[in-house]
Every structure is written in C-alpha cells, then in structure tokens.
mmCIF file with all atom_site columns, C-alpha atoms in Angstrom:
data_model
loop_
_atom_site.group_PDB
_atom_site.id
_atom_site.type_symbol
_atom_site.label_atom_id
_atom_site.label_alt_id
_atom_site.label_comp_id
_atom_site.label_asym_id
_atom_site.label_entity_id
_atom_site.label_seq_id
_atom_site.pdbx_PDB_ins_code
_atom_site.Cartn_x
_atom_site.Cartn_y
_atom_site.Cartn_z
_atom_site.occupancy
_atom_site.B_iso_or_equiv
_atom_site.pdbx_formal_charge
_atom_site.auth_seq_id
_atom_site.auth_comp_id
_atom_site.auth_asym_id
_atom_site.auth_atom_id
_atom_site.pdbx_PDB_model_num
ATOM 1   C CA . ALA A 1 1   ? -0.003  -0.031 0.046   1.00 75.00 ? 247 ALA A CA 1
ATOM 2   C CA . GLN A 1 2   ? 1.169   3.579  -0.547  1.00 82.00 ? 248 GLN A CA 1
ATOM 3   C CA . SER A 1 3   ? 0.012   6.933  0.530   1.00 88.00 ? 249 SER A CA 1
ATOM 4   C CA . VAL A 1 4   ? 0.850   10.646 0.289   1.00 93.00 ? 250 VAL A CA 1
ATOM 5   C CA . THR A 1 5   ? 0.427   13.373 2.932   1.00 94.00 ? 251 THR A CA 1
ATOM 6   C CA . GLN A 1 6   ? 0.892   17.136 2.045   1.00 95.00 ? 252 GLN A CA 1
ATOM 7   C CA . LEU A 1 7   ? 0.962   19.273 4.980   1.00 92.00 ? 253 LEU A CA 1
ATOM 8   C CA . GLY A 1 8   ? -0.968  22.371 4.589   1.00 91.00 ? 254 GLY A CA 1
ATOM 9   C CA . SER A 1 9   ? -3.623  22.849 1.992   1.00 92.00 ? 255 SER A CA 1
ATOM 10  C CA . HIS A 1 10  ? -2.952  26.519 1.748   1.00 95.00 ? 256 HIS A CA 1
ATOM 11  C CA . VAL A 1 11  ? 0.635   27.997 1.843   1.00 97.00 ? 257 VAL A CA 1
ATOM 12  C CA . SER A 1 12  ? 1.171   31.995 1.434   1.00 97.00 ? 258 SER A CA 1
ATOM 13  C CA . VAL A 1 13  ? 4.724   33.488 0.884   1.00 97.00 ? 259 VAL A CA 1
ATOM 14  C CA . SER A 1 14  ? 5.863   36.889 -0.319  1.00 97.00 ? 260 SER A CA 1
ATOM 15  C CA . GLU A 1 15  ? 7.291   37.469 -3.585  1.00 97.00 ? 261 GLU A CA 1
ATOM 16  C CA . GLY A 1 16  ? 10.984  36.656 -3.326  1.00 97.00 ? 262 GLY A CA 1
ATOM 17  C CA . ALA A 1 17  ? 10.608  34.400 -0.239  1.00 98.00 ? 263 ALA A CA 1
ATOM 18  C CA . LEU A 1 18  ? 11.506  30.774 0.135   1.00 98.00 ? 264 LEU A CA 1
ATOM 19  C CA . VAL A 1 19  ? 8.768   28.253 -0.929  1.00 98.00 ? 265 VAL A CA 1
ATOM 20  C CA . LEU A 1 20  ? 8.577   25.175 1.030   1.00 98.00 ? 266 LEU A CA 1
ATOM 21  C CA . LEU A 1 21  ? 5.953   22.713 0.182   1.00 98.00 ? 267 LEU A CA 1
ATOM 22  C CA . ARG A 1 22  ? 5.872   19.489 2.446   1.00 98.00 ? 268 ARG A CA 1
ATOM 23  C CA . CYS A 1 23  ? 5.264   15.851 1.251   1.00 97.00 ? 269 CYS A CA 1
ATOM 24  C CA . ASN A 1 24  ? 5.514   12.717 3.297   1.00 96.00 ? 270 ASN A CA 1
ATOM 25  C CA . TYR A 1 25  ? 4.802   9.256  1.848   1.00 94.00 ? 271 TYR A CA 1
ATOM 26  C CA . SER A 1 26  ? 4.412   5.719  2.964   1.00 91.00 ? 272 SER A CA 1
ATOM 27  C CA . SER A 1 27  ? 5.270   2.876  0.830   1.00 85.00 ? 273 SER A CA 1
ATOM 28  C CA . SER A 1 28  ? 6.371   -0.668 1.118   1.00 80.00 ? 274 SER A CA 1
ATOM 29  C CA . VAL A 1 29  ? 8.762   -0.804 -1.548  1.00 80.00 ? 275 VAL A CA 1
ATOM 30  C CA . PRO A 1 30  ? 11.199  1.772  -2.933  1.00 81.00 ? 276 PRO A CA 1
ATOM 31  C CA . PRO A 1 31  ? 9.114   4.610  -4.136  1.00 85.00 ? 277 PRO A CA 1
ATOM 32  C CA . TYR A 1 32  ? 9.206   6.740  -7.288  1.00 90.00 ? 278 TYR A CA 1
ATOM 33  C CA . LEU A 1 33  ? 8.067   10.304 -6.423  1.00 93.00 ? 279 LEU A CA 1
ATOM 34  C CA . PHE A 1 34  ? 6.769   13.232 -8.339  1.00 94.00 ? 280 PHE A CA 1
ATOM 35  C CA . TRP A 1 35  ? 5.685   16.761 -7.997  1.00 97.00 ? 281 TRP A CA 1
ATOM 36  C CA . TYR A 1 36  ? 3.048   18.122 -10.273 1.00 96.00 ? 282 TYR A CA 1
ATOM 37  C CA . VAL A 1 37  ? 1.699   21.741 -10.795 1.00 96.00 ? 283 VAL A CA 1
ATOM 38  C CA . GLN A 1 38  ? -1.861  22.667 -11.783 1.00 95.00 ? 284 GLN A CA 1
ATOM 39  C CA . TYR A 1 39  ? -2.666  26.275 -12.966 1.00 93.00 ? 285 TYR A CA 1
ATOM 40  C CA . PRO A 1 40  ? -6.291  27.249 -12.661 1.00 88.00 ? 286 PRO A CA 1
ATOM 41  C CA . ASN A 1 41  ? -8.512  25.277 -15.174 1.00 86.00 ? 287 ASN A CA 1
ATOM 42  C CA . GLN A 1 42  ? -5.673  23.568 -16.586 1.00 90.00 ? 288 GLN A CA 1
ATOM 43  C CA . GLY A 1 43  ? -4.156  19.844 -16.504 1.00 92.00 ? 289 GLY A CA 1
ATOM 44  C CA . LEU A 1 44  ? -1.339  18.833 -14.358 1.00 94.00 ? 290 LEU A CA 1
ATOM 45  C CA . GLN A 1 45  ? 2.196   19.475 -15.346 1.00 94.00 ? 291 GLN A CA 1
ATOM 46  C CA . LEU A 1 46  ? 5.162   17.610 -14.075 1.00 93.00 ? 292 LEU A CA 1
ATOM 47  C CA . LEU A 1 47  ? 7.625   19.668 -12.137 1.00 96.00 ? 293 LEU A CA 1
ATOM 48  C CA . LEU A 1 48  ? 10.056  17.028 -11.235 1.00 95.00 ? 294 LEU A CA 1
ATOM 49  C CA . LYS A 1 49  ? 10.588  13.312 -10.317 1.00 93.00 ? 295 LYS A CA 1
ATOM 50  C CA . TYR A 1 50  ? 12.789  11.187 -8.348  1.00 93.00 ? 296 TYR A CA 1
ATOM 51  C CA . THR A 1 51  ? 13.410  7.592  -9.651  1.00 88.00 ? 297 THR A CA 1
ATOM 52  C CA . THR A 1 52  ? 16.923  6.709  -8.523  1.00 85.00 ? 298 THR A CA 1
ATOM 53  C CA . GLY A 1 53  ? 20.287  7.987  -8.133  1.00 86.00 ? 299 GLY A CA 1
ATOM 54  C CA . ALA A 1 54  ? 20.888  11.765 -6.617  1.00 88.00 ? 300 ALA A CA 1
ATOM 55  C CA . THR A 1 55  ? 18.417  12.452 -3.842  1.00 90.00 ? 301 THR A CA 1
ATOM 56  C CA . LEU A 1 56  ? 18.313  16.178 -4.729  1.00 96.00 ? 302 LEU A CA 1
ATOM 57  C CA . VAL A 1 57  ? 16.287  16.507 -7.858  1.00 96.00 ? 303 VAL A CA 1
ATOM 58  C CA . LYS A 1 58  ? 16.095  19.817 -9.738  1.00 96.00 ? 304 LYS A CA 1
ATOM 59  C CA . GLY A 1 59  ? 12.924  20.664 -12.041 1.00 95.00 ? 305 GLY A CA 1
ATOM 60  C CA . ILE A 1 60  ? 11.446  23.369 -14.086 1.00 94.00 ? 306 ILE A CA 1
ATOM 61  C CA . ASN A 1 61  ? 10.913  26.913 -12.899 1.00 94.00 ? 307 ASN A CA 1
ATOM 62  C CA . GLY A 1 62  ? 13.686  26.794 -10.372 1.00 96.00 ? 308 GLY A CA 1
ATOM 63  C CA . PHE A 1 63  ? 12.042  24.137 -8.097  1.00 97.00 ? 309 PHE A CA 1
ATOM 64  C CA . GLU A 1 64  ? 13.836  21.320 -6.468  1.00 97.00 ? 310 GLU A CA 1
ATOM 65  C CA . ALA A 1 65  ? 13.024  18.520 -4.082  1.00 98.00 ? 311 ALA A CA 1
ATOM 66  C CA . GLU A 1 66  ? 15.250  16.290 -1.964  1.00 96.00 ? 312 GLU A CA 1
ATOM 67  C CA . PHE A 1 67  ? 14.300  12.555 -1.235  1.00 95.00 ? 313 PHE A CA 1
ATOM 68  C CA . LYS A 1 68  ? 14.935  11.751 2.400   1.00 95.00 ? 314 LYS A CA 1
ATOM 69  C CA . LYS A 1 69  ? 14.418  8.047  2.917   1.00 92.00 ? 315 LYS A CA 1
ATOM 70  C CA . SER A 1 70  ? 14.775  7.974  6.636   1.00 92.00 ? 316 SER A CA 1
ATOM 71  C CA . GLU A 1 71  ? 12.143  10.961 7.009   1.00 94.00 ? 317 GLU A CA 1
ATOM 72  C CA . THR A 1 72  ? 9.912   9.295  4.191   1.00 94.00 ? 318 THR A CA 1
ATOM 73  C CA . SER A 1 73  ? 9.855   12.924 2.876   1.00 96.00 ? 319 SER A CA 1
ATOM 74  C CA . PHE A 1 74  ? 9.991   14.690 -0.522  1.00 97.00 ? 320 PHE A CA 1
ATOM 75  C CA . HIS A 1 75  ? 9.716   18.370 0.202   1.00 98.00 ? 321 HIS A CA 1
ATOM 76  C CA . LEU A 1 76  ? 9.492   20.812 -2.523  1.00 98.00 ? 322 LEU A CA 1
ATOM 77  C CA . THR A 1 77  ? 11.531  24.176 -2.413  1.00 98.00 ? 323 THR A CA 1
ATOM 78  C CA . LYS A 1 78  ? 12.259  27.129 -4.408  1.00 98.00 ? 324 LYS A CA 1
ATOM 79  C CA . PRO A 1 79  ? 14.776  29.784 -3.003  1.00 97.00 ? 325 PRO A CA 1
ATOM 80  C CA . SER A 1 80  ? 12.863  32.939 -4.410  1.00 97.00 ? 326 SER A CA 1
ATOM 81  C CA . ALA A 1 81  ? 8.979   32.895 -5.153  1.00 97.00 ? 327 ALA A CA 1
ATOM 82  C CA . HIS A 1 82  ? 7.672   34.674 -8.108  1.00 97.00 ? 328 HIS A CA 1
ATOM 83  C CA . MET A 1 83  ? 3.982   35.568 -8.672  1.00 96.00 ? 329 MET A CA 1
ATOM 84  C CA . SER A 1 84  ? 3.784   33.139 -11.532 1.00 96.00 ? 330 SER A CA 1
ATOM 85  C CA . ASP A 1 85  ? 4.422   30.434 -8.965  1.00 97.00 ? 331 ASP A CA 1
ATOM 86  C CA . ALA A 1 86  ? 0.736   30.865 -7.657  1.00 97.00 ? 332 ALA A CA 1
ATOM 87  C CA . ALA A 1 87  ? -0.973  27.560 -8.354  1.00 96.00 ? 333 ALA A CA 1
ATOM 88  C CA . GLU A 1 88  ? -1.792  24.046 -6.811  1.00 95.00 ? 334 GLU A CA 1
ATOM 89  C CA . TYR A 1 89  ? 0.933   21.584 -6.414  1.00 97.00 ? 335 TYR A CA 1
ATOM 90  C CA . PHE A 1 90  ? 0.535   17.745 -6.051  1.00 96.00 ? 336 PHE A CA 1
ATOM 91  C CA . CYS A 1 91  ? 3.073   15.353 -4.639  1.00 96.00 ? 337 CYS A CA 1
ATOM 92  C CA . ALA A 1 92  ? 2.690   11.750 -5.967  1.00 93.00 ? 338 ALA A CA 1
ATOM 93  C CA . VAL A 1 93  ? 4.213   8.372  -5.286  1.00 90.00 ? 339 VAL A CA 1
ATOM 94  C CA . ASN A 1 94  ? 4.274   5.343  -7.425  1.00 85.00 ? 340 ASN A CA 1
ATOM 95  C CA . ALA A 1 95  ? 5.351   1.925  -5.532  1.00 75.00 ? 341 ALA A CA 1
ATOM 96  C CA . GLY A 1 96  ? 3.599   -0.305 -8.034  1.00 72.00 ? 342 GLY A CA 1
ATOM 97  C CA . ASN A 1 97  ? 2.097   0.560  -11.455 1.00 68.00 ? 343 ASN A CA 1
ATOM 98  C CA . MET A 1 98  ? -0.215  3.458  -10.201 1.00 77.00 ? 344 MET A CA 1
ATOM 99  C CA . LEU A 1 99  ? 0.193   6.994  -9.072  1.00 84.00 ? 345 LEU A CA 1
ATOM 100 C CA . THR A 1 100 ? -1.124  8.150  -5.631  1.00 87.00 ? 346 THR A CA 1
ATOM 101 C CA . PHE A 1 101 ? -1.550  11.815 -5.266  1.00 91.00 ? 347 PHE A CA 1
ATOM 102 C CA . GLY A 1 102 ? -1.547  13.929 -2.079  1.00 92.00 ? 348 GLY A CA 1
ATOM 103 C CA . GLY A 1 103 ? -4.551  16.288 -1.498  1.00 92.00 ? 349 GLY A CA 1
ATOM 104 C CA . GLY A 1 104 ? -2.678  19.328 -2.828  1.00 94.00 ? 350 GLY A CA 1
ATOM 105 C CA . THR A 1 105 ? -1.287  22.535 -1.663  1.00 96.00 ? 351 THR A CA 1
ATOM 106 C CA . ARG A 1 106 ? -2.387  25.813 -2.911  1.00 95.00 ? 352 ARG A CA 1
ATOM 107 C CA . LEU A 1 107 ? 0.518   28.337 -2.978  1.00 97.00 ? 353 LEU A CA 1
ATOM 108 C CA . MET A 1 108 ? -0.513  31.907 -2.878  1.00 97.00 ? 354 MET A CA 1
ATOM 109 C CA . VAL A 1 109 ? 2.201   34.498 -3.686  1.00 97.00 ? 355 VAL A CA 1
ATOM 110 C CA . LYS A 1 110 ? 1.964   38.042 -2.167  1.00 96.00 ? 356 LYS A CA 1
ATOM 111 C CA . PRO A 1 111 ? 3.531   41.157 -3.878  1.00 94.00 ? 357 PRO A CA 1
ATOM 112 C CA . SER B 2 1   ? 5.933   14.069 -29.819 1.00 85.00 ? 205 SER B CA 1
ATOM 113 C CA . GLN B 2 2   ? 3.295   12.875 -27.793 1.00 87.00 ? 206 GLN B CA 1
ATOM 114 C CA . THR B 2 3   ? -0.056  14.814 -27.320 1.00 91.00 ? 207 THR B CA 1
ATOM 115 C CA . ILE B 2 4   ? -3.111  14.265 -25.267 1.00 95.00 ? 208 ILE B CA 1
ATOM 116 C CA . HIS B 2 5   ? -6.504  16.260 -26.004 1.00 95.00 ? 209 HIS B CA 1
ATOM 117 C CA . GLN B 2 6   ? -9.842  15.788 -24.185 1.00 96.00 ? 210 GLN B CA 1
ATOM 118 C CA . TRP B 2 7   ? -13.059 17.620 -24.987 1.00 96.00 ? 211 TRP B CA 1
ATOM 119 C CA . PRO B 2 8   ? -15.284 19.401 -24.565 1.00 97.00 ? 212 PRO B CA 1
ATOM 120 C CA . ALA B 2 9   ? -13.381 21.671 -22.254 1.00 95.00 ? 213 ALA B CA 1
ATOM 121 C CA . THR B 2 10  ? -16.514 23.095 -20.740 1.00 96.00 ? 214 THR B CA 1
ATOM 122 C CA . LEU B 2 11  ? -20.021 21.294 -20.272 1.00 96.00 ? 215 LEU B CA 1
ATOM 123 C CA . VAL B 2 12  ? -23.230 22.478 -18.491 1.00 97.00 ? 216 VAL B CA 1
ATOM 124 C CA . GLN B 2 13  ? -25.851 19.581 -18.338 1.00 97.00 ? 217 GLN B CA 1
ATOM 125 C CA . PRO B 2 14  ? -29.133 19.244 -16.383 1.00 97.00 ? 218 PRO B CA 1
ATOM 126 C CA . VAL B 2 15  ? -29.457 16.565 -13.949 1.00 97.00 ? 219 VAL B CA 1
ATOM 127 C CA . GLY B 2 16  ? -30.530 13.055 -15.519 1.00 97.00 ? 220 GLY B CA 1
ATOM 128 C CA . SER B 2 17  ? -28.921 14.079 -18.826 1.00 97.00 ? 221 SER B CA 1
ATOM 129 C CA . PRO B 2 18  ? -26.233 11.834 -20.485 1.00 97.00 ? 222 PRO B CA 1
ATOM 130 C CA . LEU B 2 19  ? -22.461 12.559 -20.532 1.00 97.00 ? 223 LEU B CA 1
ATOM 131 C CA . SER B 2 20  ? -19.656 11.812 -22.965 1.00 97.00 ? 224 SER B CA 1
ATOM 132 C CA . LEU B 2 21  ? -16.041 13.007 -22.467 1.00 98.00 ? 225 LEU B CA 1
ATOM 133 C CA . GLU B 2 22  ? -13.385 11.906 -24.900 1.00 98.00 ? 226 GLU B CA 1
ATOM 134 C CA . CYS B 2 23  ? -9.791  11.830 -24.772 1.00 98.00 ? 227 CYS B CA 1
ATOM 135 C CA . THR B 2 24  ? -7.094  11.000 -27.474 1.00 97.00 ? 228 THR B CA 1
ATOM 136 C CA . VAL B 2 25  ? -3.531  10.410 -27.191 1.00 96.00 ? 229 VAL B CA 1
ATOM 137 C CA . GLU B 2 26  ? -1.150  10.813 -30.132 1.00 95.00 ? 230 GLU B CA 1
ATOM 138 C CA . GLY B 2 27  ? 2.415   9.709  -30.726 1.00 92.00 ? 231 GLY B CA 1
ATOM 139 C CA . THR B 2 28  ? 2.648   6.561  -28.570 1.00 89.00 ? 232 THR B CA 1
ATOM 140 C CA . SER B 2 29  ? 1.234   3.065  -28.620 1.00 88.00 ? 233 SER B CA 1
ATOM 141 C CA . ASN B 2 30  ? -0.539  0.902  -25.989 1.00 90.00 ? 234 ASN B CA 1
ATOM 142 C CA . PRO B 2 31  ? -0.615  3.669  -23.275 1.00 92.00 ? 235 PRO B CA 1
ATOM 143 C CA . ASN B 2 32  ? -2.160  3.352  -19.710 1.00 91.00 ? 236 ASN B CA 1
ATOM 144 C CA . LEU B 2 33  ? -5.102  5.588  -19.919 1.00 94.00 ? 237 LEU B CA 1
ATOM 145 C CA . TYR B 2 34  ? -6.808  7.218  -16.793 1.00 93.00 ? 238 TYR B CA 1
ATOM 146 C CA . TRP B 2 35  ? -9.882  9.389  -15.883 1.00 95.00 ? 239 TRP B CA 1
ATOM 147 C CA . TYR B 2 36  ? -9.459  11.562 -12.736 1.00 93.00 ? 240 TYR B CA 1
ATOM 148 C CA . ARG B 2 37  ? -11.898 13.936 -11.014 1.00 93.00 ? 241 ARG B CA 1
ATOM 149 C CA . GLN B 2 38  ? -11.373 16.919 -9.108  1.00 90.00 ? 242 GLN B CA 1
ATOM 150 C CA . ALA B 2 39  ? -14.266 18.158 -6.857  1.00 80.00 ? 243 ALA B CA 1
ATOM 151 C CA . ALA B 2 40  ? -14.349 21.706 -5.574  1.00 73.00 ? 244 ALA B CA 1
ATOM 152 C CA . GLY B 2 41  ? -11.855 21.781 -2.718  1.00 69.00 ? 245 GLY B CA 1
ATOM 153 C CA . ARG B 2 42  ? -10.776 18.127 -3.109  1.00 72.00 ? 246 ARG B CA 1
ATOM 154 C CA . GLY B 2 43  ? -7.842  16.458 -4.413  1.00 82.00 ? 247 GLY B CA 1
ATOM 155 C CA . LEU B 2 44  ? -7.632  14.206 -7.503  1.00 88.00 ? 248 LEU B CA 1
ATOM 156 C CA . GLN B 2 45  ? -9.803  10.917 -7.447  1.00 88.00 ? 249 GLN B CA 1
ATOM 157 C CA . LEU B 2 46  ? -9.002  8.175  -9.810  1.00 90.00 ? 250 LEU B CA 1
ATOM 158 C CA . LEU B 2 47  ? -12.135 7.149  -11.544 1.00 93.00 ? 251 LEU B CA 1
ATOM 159 C CA . PHE B 2 48  ? -10.899 4.448  -14.109 1.00 93.00 ? 252 PHE B CA 1
ATOM 160 C CA . TYR B 2 49  ? -7.842  3.313  -15.758 1.00 91.00 ? 253 TYR B CA 1
ATOM 161 C CA . SER B 2 50  ? -7.248  1.092  -18.764 1.00 93.00 ? 254 SER B CA 1
ATOM 162 C CA . VAL B 2 51  ? -4.078  -1.067 -19.642 1.00 90.00 ? 255 VAL B CA 1
ATOM 163 C CA . GLY B 2 52  ? -5.439  -1.970 -23.236 1.00 91.00 ? 256 GLY B CA 1
ATOM 164 C CA . ILE B 2 53  ? -8.338  -1.886 -25.663 1.00 94.00 ? 257 ILE B CA 1
ATOM 165 C CA . GLY B 2 54  ? -11.382 -3.134 -23.770 1.00 91.00 ? 258 GLY B CA 1
ATOM 166 C CA . GLN B 2 55  ? -9.793  -3.363 -20.517 1.00 92.00 ? 259 GLN B CA 1
ATOM 167 C CA . ILE B 2 56  ? -11.261 -1.062 -17.895 1.00 93.00 ? 260 ILE B CA 1
ATOM 168 C CA . SER B 2 57  ? -10.612 -0.896 -14.221 1.00 90.00 ? 261 SER B CA 1
ATOM 169 C CA . SER B 2 58  ? -12.941 0.940  -12.032 1.00 89.00 ? 262 SER B CA 1
ATOM 170 C CA . GLU B 2 59  ? -11.741 2.470  -8.757  1.00 84.00 ? 263 GLU B CA 1
ATOM 171 C CA . VAL B 2 60  ? -14.811 4.011  -7.541  1.00 81.00 ? 264 VAL B CA 1
ATOM 172 C CA . PRO B 2 61  ? -18.365 2.706  -7.814  1.00 66.00 ? 265 PRO B CA 1
ATOM 173 C CA . GLN B 2 62  ? -20.680 5.276  -9.152  1.00 80.00 ? 266 GLN B CA 1
ATOM 174 C CA . ASN B 2 63  ? -23.085 6.024  -12.192 1.00 89.00 ? 267 ASN B CA 1
ATOM 175 C CA . LEU B 2 64  ? -20.110 6.720  -14.435 1.00 94.00 ? 268 LEU B CA 1
ATOM 176 C CA . SER B 2 65  ? -18.560 4.457  -17.018 1.00 95.00 ? 269 SER B CA 1
ATOM 177 C CA . ALA B 2 66  ? -15.456 4.263  -19.290 1.00 96.00 ? 270 ALA B CA 1
ATOM 178 C CA . SER B 2 67  ? -14.837 2.646  -22.424 1.00 96.00 ? 271 SER B CA 1
ATOM 179 C CA . ARG B 2 68  ? -11.652 2.205  -24.690 1.00 97.00 ? 272 ARG B CA 1
ATOM 180 C CA . PRO B 2 69  ? -12.904 1.428  -28.164 1.00 95.00 ? 273 PRO B CA 1
ATOM 181 C CA . GLN B 2 70  ? -9.265  1.980  -29.729 1.00 95.00 ? 274 GLN B CA 1
ATOM 182 C CA . ASP B 2 71  ? -5.858  1.860  -28.575 1.00 95.00 ? 275 ASP B CA 1
ATOM 183 C CA . ARG B 2 72  ? -5.473  5.701  -27.803 1.00 95.00 ? 276 ARG B CA 1
ATOM 184 C CA . GLN B 2 73  ? -8.985  6.631  -27.191 1.00 97.00 ? 277 GLN B CA 1
ATOM 185 C CA . PHE B 2 74  ? -10.637 6.877  -23.917 1.00 97.00 ? 278 PHE B CA 1
ATOM 186 C CA . ILE B 2 75  ? -14.318 7.934  -23.146 1.00 97.00 ? 279 ILE B CA 1
ATOM 187 C CA . LEU B 2 76  ? -16.091 8.638  -19.926 1.00 97.00 ? 280 LEU B CA 1
ATOM 188 C CA . SER B 2 77  ? -19.792 8.407  -19.958 1.00 97.00 ? 281 SER B CA 1
ATOM 189 C CA . SER B 2 78  ? -22.933 8.553  -17.750 1.00 96.00 ? 282 SER B CA 1
ATOM 190 C CA . LYS B 2 79  ? -26.521 7.568  -18.674 1.00 96.00 ? 283 LYS B CA 1
ATOM 191 C CA . LYS B 2 80  ? -28.008 9.926  -15.999 1.00 96.00 ? 284 LYS B CA 1
ATOM 192 C CA . LEU B 2 81  ? -25.986 12.712 -14.382 1.00 96.00 ? 285 LEU B CA 1
ATOM 193 C CA . LEU B 2 82  ? -26.253 13.577 -10.607 1.00 95.00 ? 286 LEU B CA 1
ATOM 194 C CA . LEU B 2 83  ? -25.499 16.970 -8.992  1.00 94.00 ? 287 LEU B CA 1
ATOM 195 C CA . SER B 2 84  ? -22.537 15.139 -7.451  1.00 91.00 ? 288 SER B CA 1
ATOM 196 C CA . ASP B 2 85  ? -20.981 14.543 -10.700 1.00 93.00 ? 289 ASP B CA 1
ATOM 197 C CA . SER B 2 86  ? -19.814 18.235 -11.179 1.00 93.00 ? 290 SER B CA 1
ATOM 198 C CA . GLY B 2 87  ? -16.260 18.629 -11.180 1.00 93.00 ? 291 GLY B CA 1
ATOM 199 C CA . PHE B 2 88  ? -13.112 18.969 -13.212 1.00 94.00 ? 292 PHE B CA 1
ATOM 200 C CA . TYR B 2 89  ? -12.334 15.868 -15.214 1.00 96.00 ? 293 TYR B CA 1
ATOM 201 C CA . LEU B 2 90  ? -8.875  14.760 -16.252 1.00 96.00 ? 294 LEU B CA 1
ATOM 202 C CA . CYS B 2 91  ? -7.441  12.347 -18.849 1.00 97.00 ? 295 CYS B CA 1
ATOM 203 C CA . ALA B 2 92  ? -3.961  11.178 -18.462 1.00 95.00 ? 296 ALA B CA 1
ATOM 204 C CA . TRP B 2 93  ? -1.546  8.608  -19.978 1.00 93.00 ? 297 TRP B CA 1
ATOM 205 C CA . SER B 2 94  ? 1.534   6.839  -18.972 1.00 90.00 ? 298 SER B CA 1
ATOM 206 C CA . VAL B 2 95  ? 3.822   4.179  -20.420 1.00 83.00 ? 299 VAL B CA 1
ATOM 207 C CA . LEU B 2 96  ? 3.921   0.644  -18.835 1.00 63.00 ? 300 LEU B CA 1
ATOM 208 C CA . PHE B 2 97  ? 6.960   1.611  -16.491 1.00 60.00 ? 301 PHE B CA 1
ATOM 209 C CA . ARG B 2 98  ? 6.806   2.390  -12.857 1.00 59.00 ? 302 ARG B CA 1
ATOM 210 C CA . GLU B 2 99  ? 9.097   5.336  -13.133 1.00 64.00 ? 303 GLU B CA 1
ATOM 211 C CA . GLY B 2 100 ? 6.888   6.783  -15.990 1.00 71.00 ? 304 GLY B CA 1
ATOM 212 C CA . GLU B 2 101 ? 4.940   9.912  -14.913 1.00 84.00 ? 305 GLU B CA 1
ATOM 213 C CA . LEU B 2 102 ? 1.509   10.722 -15.994 1.00 90.00 ? 306 LEU B CA 1
ATOM 214 C CA . PHE B 2 103 ? 0.784   13.185 -18.909 1.00 92.00 ? 307 PHE B CA 1
ATOM 215 C CA . PHE B 2 104 ? -2.480  15.018 -18.478 1.00 94.00 ? 308 PHE B CA 1
ATOM 216 C CA . GLY B 2 105 ? -4.932  16.444 -20.888 1.00 95.00 ? 309 GLY B CA 1
ATOM 217 C CA . GLU B 2 106 ? -6.286  20.111 -20.471 1.00 95.00 ? 310 GLU B CA 1
ATOM 218 C CA . GLY B 2 107 ? -9.212  19.107 -18.455 1.00 95.00 ? 311 GLY B CA 1
ATOM 219 C CA . SER B 2 108 ? -13.096 19.317 -18.888 1.00 96.00 ? 312 SER B CA 1
ATOM 220 C CA . ARG B 2 109 ? -15.136 21.129 -16.427 1.00 95.00 ? 313 ARG B CA 1
ATOM 221 C CA . LEU B 2 110 ? -18.617 19.580 -16.181 1.00 96.00 ? 314 LEU B CA 1
ATOM 222 C CA . THR B 2 111 ? -21.339 21.516 -14.319 1.00 96.00 ? 315 THR B CA 1
ATOM 223 C CA . VAL B 2 112 ? -24.511 19.627 -13.510 1.00 96.00 ? 316 VAL B CA 1
ATOM 224 C CA . LEU B 2 113 ? -27.579 21.888 -12.671 1.00 96.00 ? 317 LEU B CA 1
#
C-alpha cells in the first residue's frame, strides 16, 4: 500500500521569499516520487521526479526537491517565489504501477 | 512528440442527462489511460484506468462508466448525471513503466444543474 500526505492545504509566501511545500509518503517498496503543478482550469504538469540516483532533484521553473528516505519525505522548495508560481501543487508516489496523489497544496504569492 | 487532447473543455448539463467526455492520445502506442476527477476543494480522485483496448478498471463505484474502443481513445460516460458529478475531469496517459509519470490533458469542467 502507498499513501501521500501534504502538510498544509494552503501556503502563502511573499514574492522573493523561500517556498517550502511539504510531502510525506508511505510505501512498502522503494518509491518513485513526483511533484506536479496545476494552474487554474488546466491539467497537471510535471515539475520534477525522483526515480533512482541523486536524492536532490532539480525541476522546471527553479524548483527542486530532496528525497529523504529516513524521513519518508520529498519536500519541494524554491529559493525565491515569483508571482507566476501561484498555483496548486501535488505530490505523488508510485510504488507499483499506479500513481497515488496527495491532497494538494495551494500556493499563494503576495506582492 | 506525444500529445493528449480531451473535449469538450466546458460542459453544463441538467441532472438526469447523459454525458460523454472524450480523450485521445497521439504519438505513442498502447499507453495506460486514466480518468481522474477533481471536485471543488478536493484532491484528485482516480475514477478509471485502462491498460489496453476493452480493459477497464474502476476505482470508485458510481454512475459513471468508461470505455476504450481504440488503443489511444478513452471515453467517460454517464447515462444519467447527478449533481454530485460536477467537477473537473482529467484524462491522463502513461507508459507501462513504474518510473513513468502521467501526462495530463487540459481538463473538462462539468457543471450539473
């Protein structure tokens, strides 16, 4: 069985501030982990993914995430928020042949 | 390159009316296909997935159904819509590997009145 928990359904940051979106997972086998972004009224777009190898993964738009097995976490970060980062973010885990999504975190960026 | 399209983008339907949402993938063969729903304020709910023509797995019992008449076509249907069917429906595809991510369509917003 696998599951994903995203802490905080809403996160608000100021433009230029650090973005930190939290994701914890549970999996009985080594997981593959993903972060997706969804802009209003659009489909989901892949930001980054971890499969094997380096635990710090860089994605598009300046985002990165670090896989920490001991903490069963895959938190998403960006050093400096931009107004265009306002969107909903979904963490997902695949430990079989199916993706399981977290509940999503809506990121708001204040000017 | 691969593309995925779903239509219609927006749909307003009365309660009790039928539904048909279509999804087509181009540029790949034998993909896994998925239908998800996002209700207001809720996350992604997997409704159906398919690993091949005519092979449909249902994740949530409800008045919706899915069909895969061709390798790269996936259809979501209902004979009689309920108010609770309102939401944002997303089609997605993936290759048959665990590390492969899902690729999503643009979404279809359904409002049942």
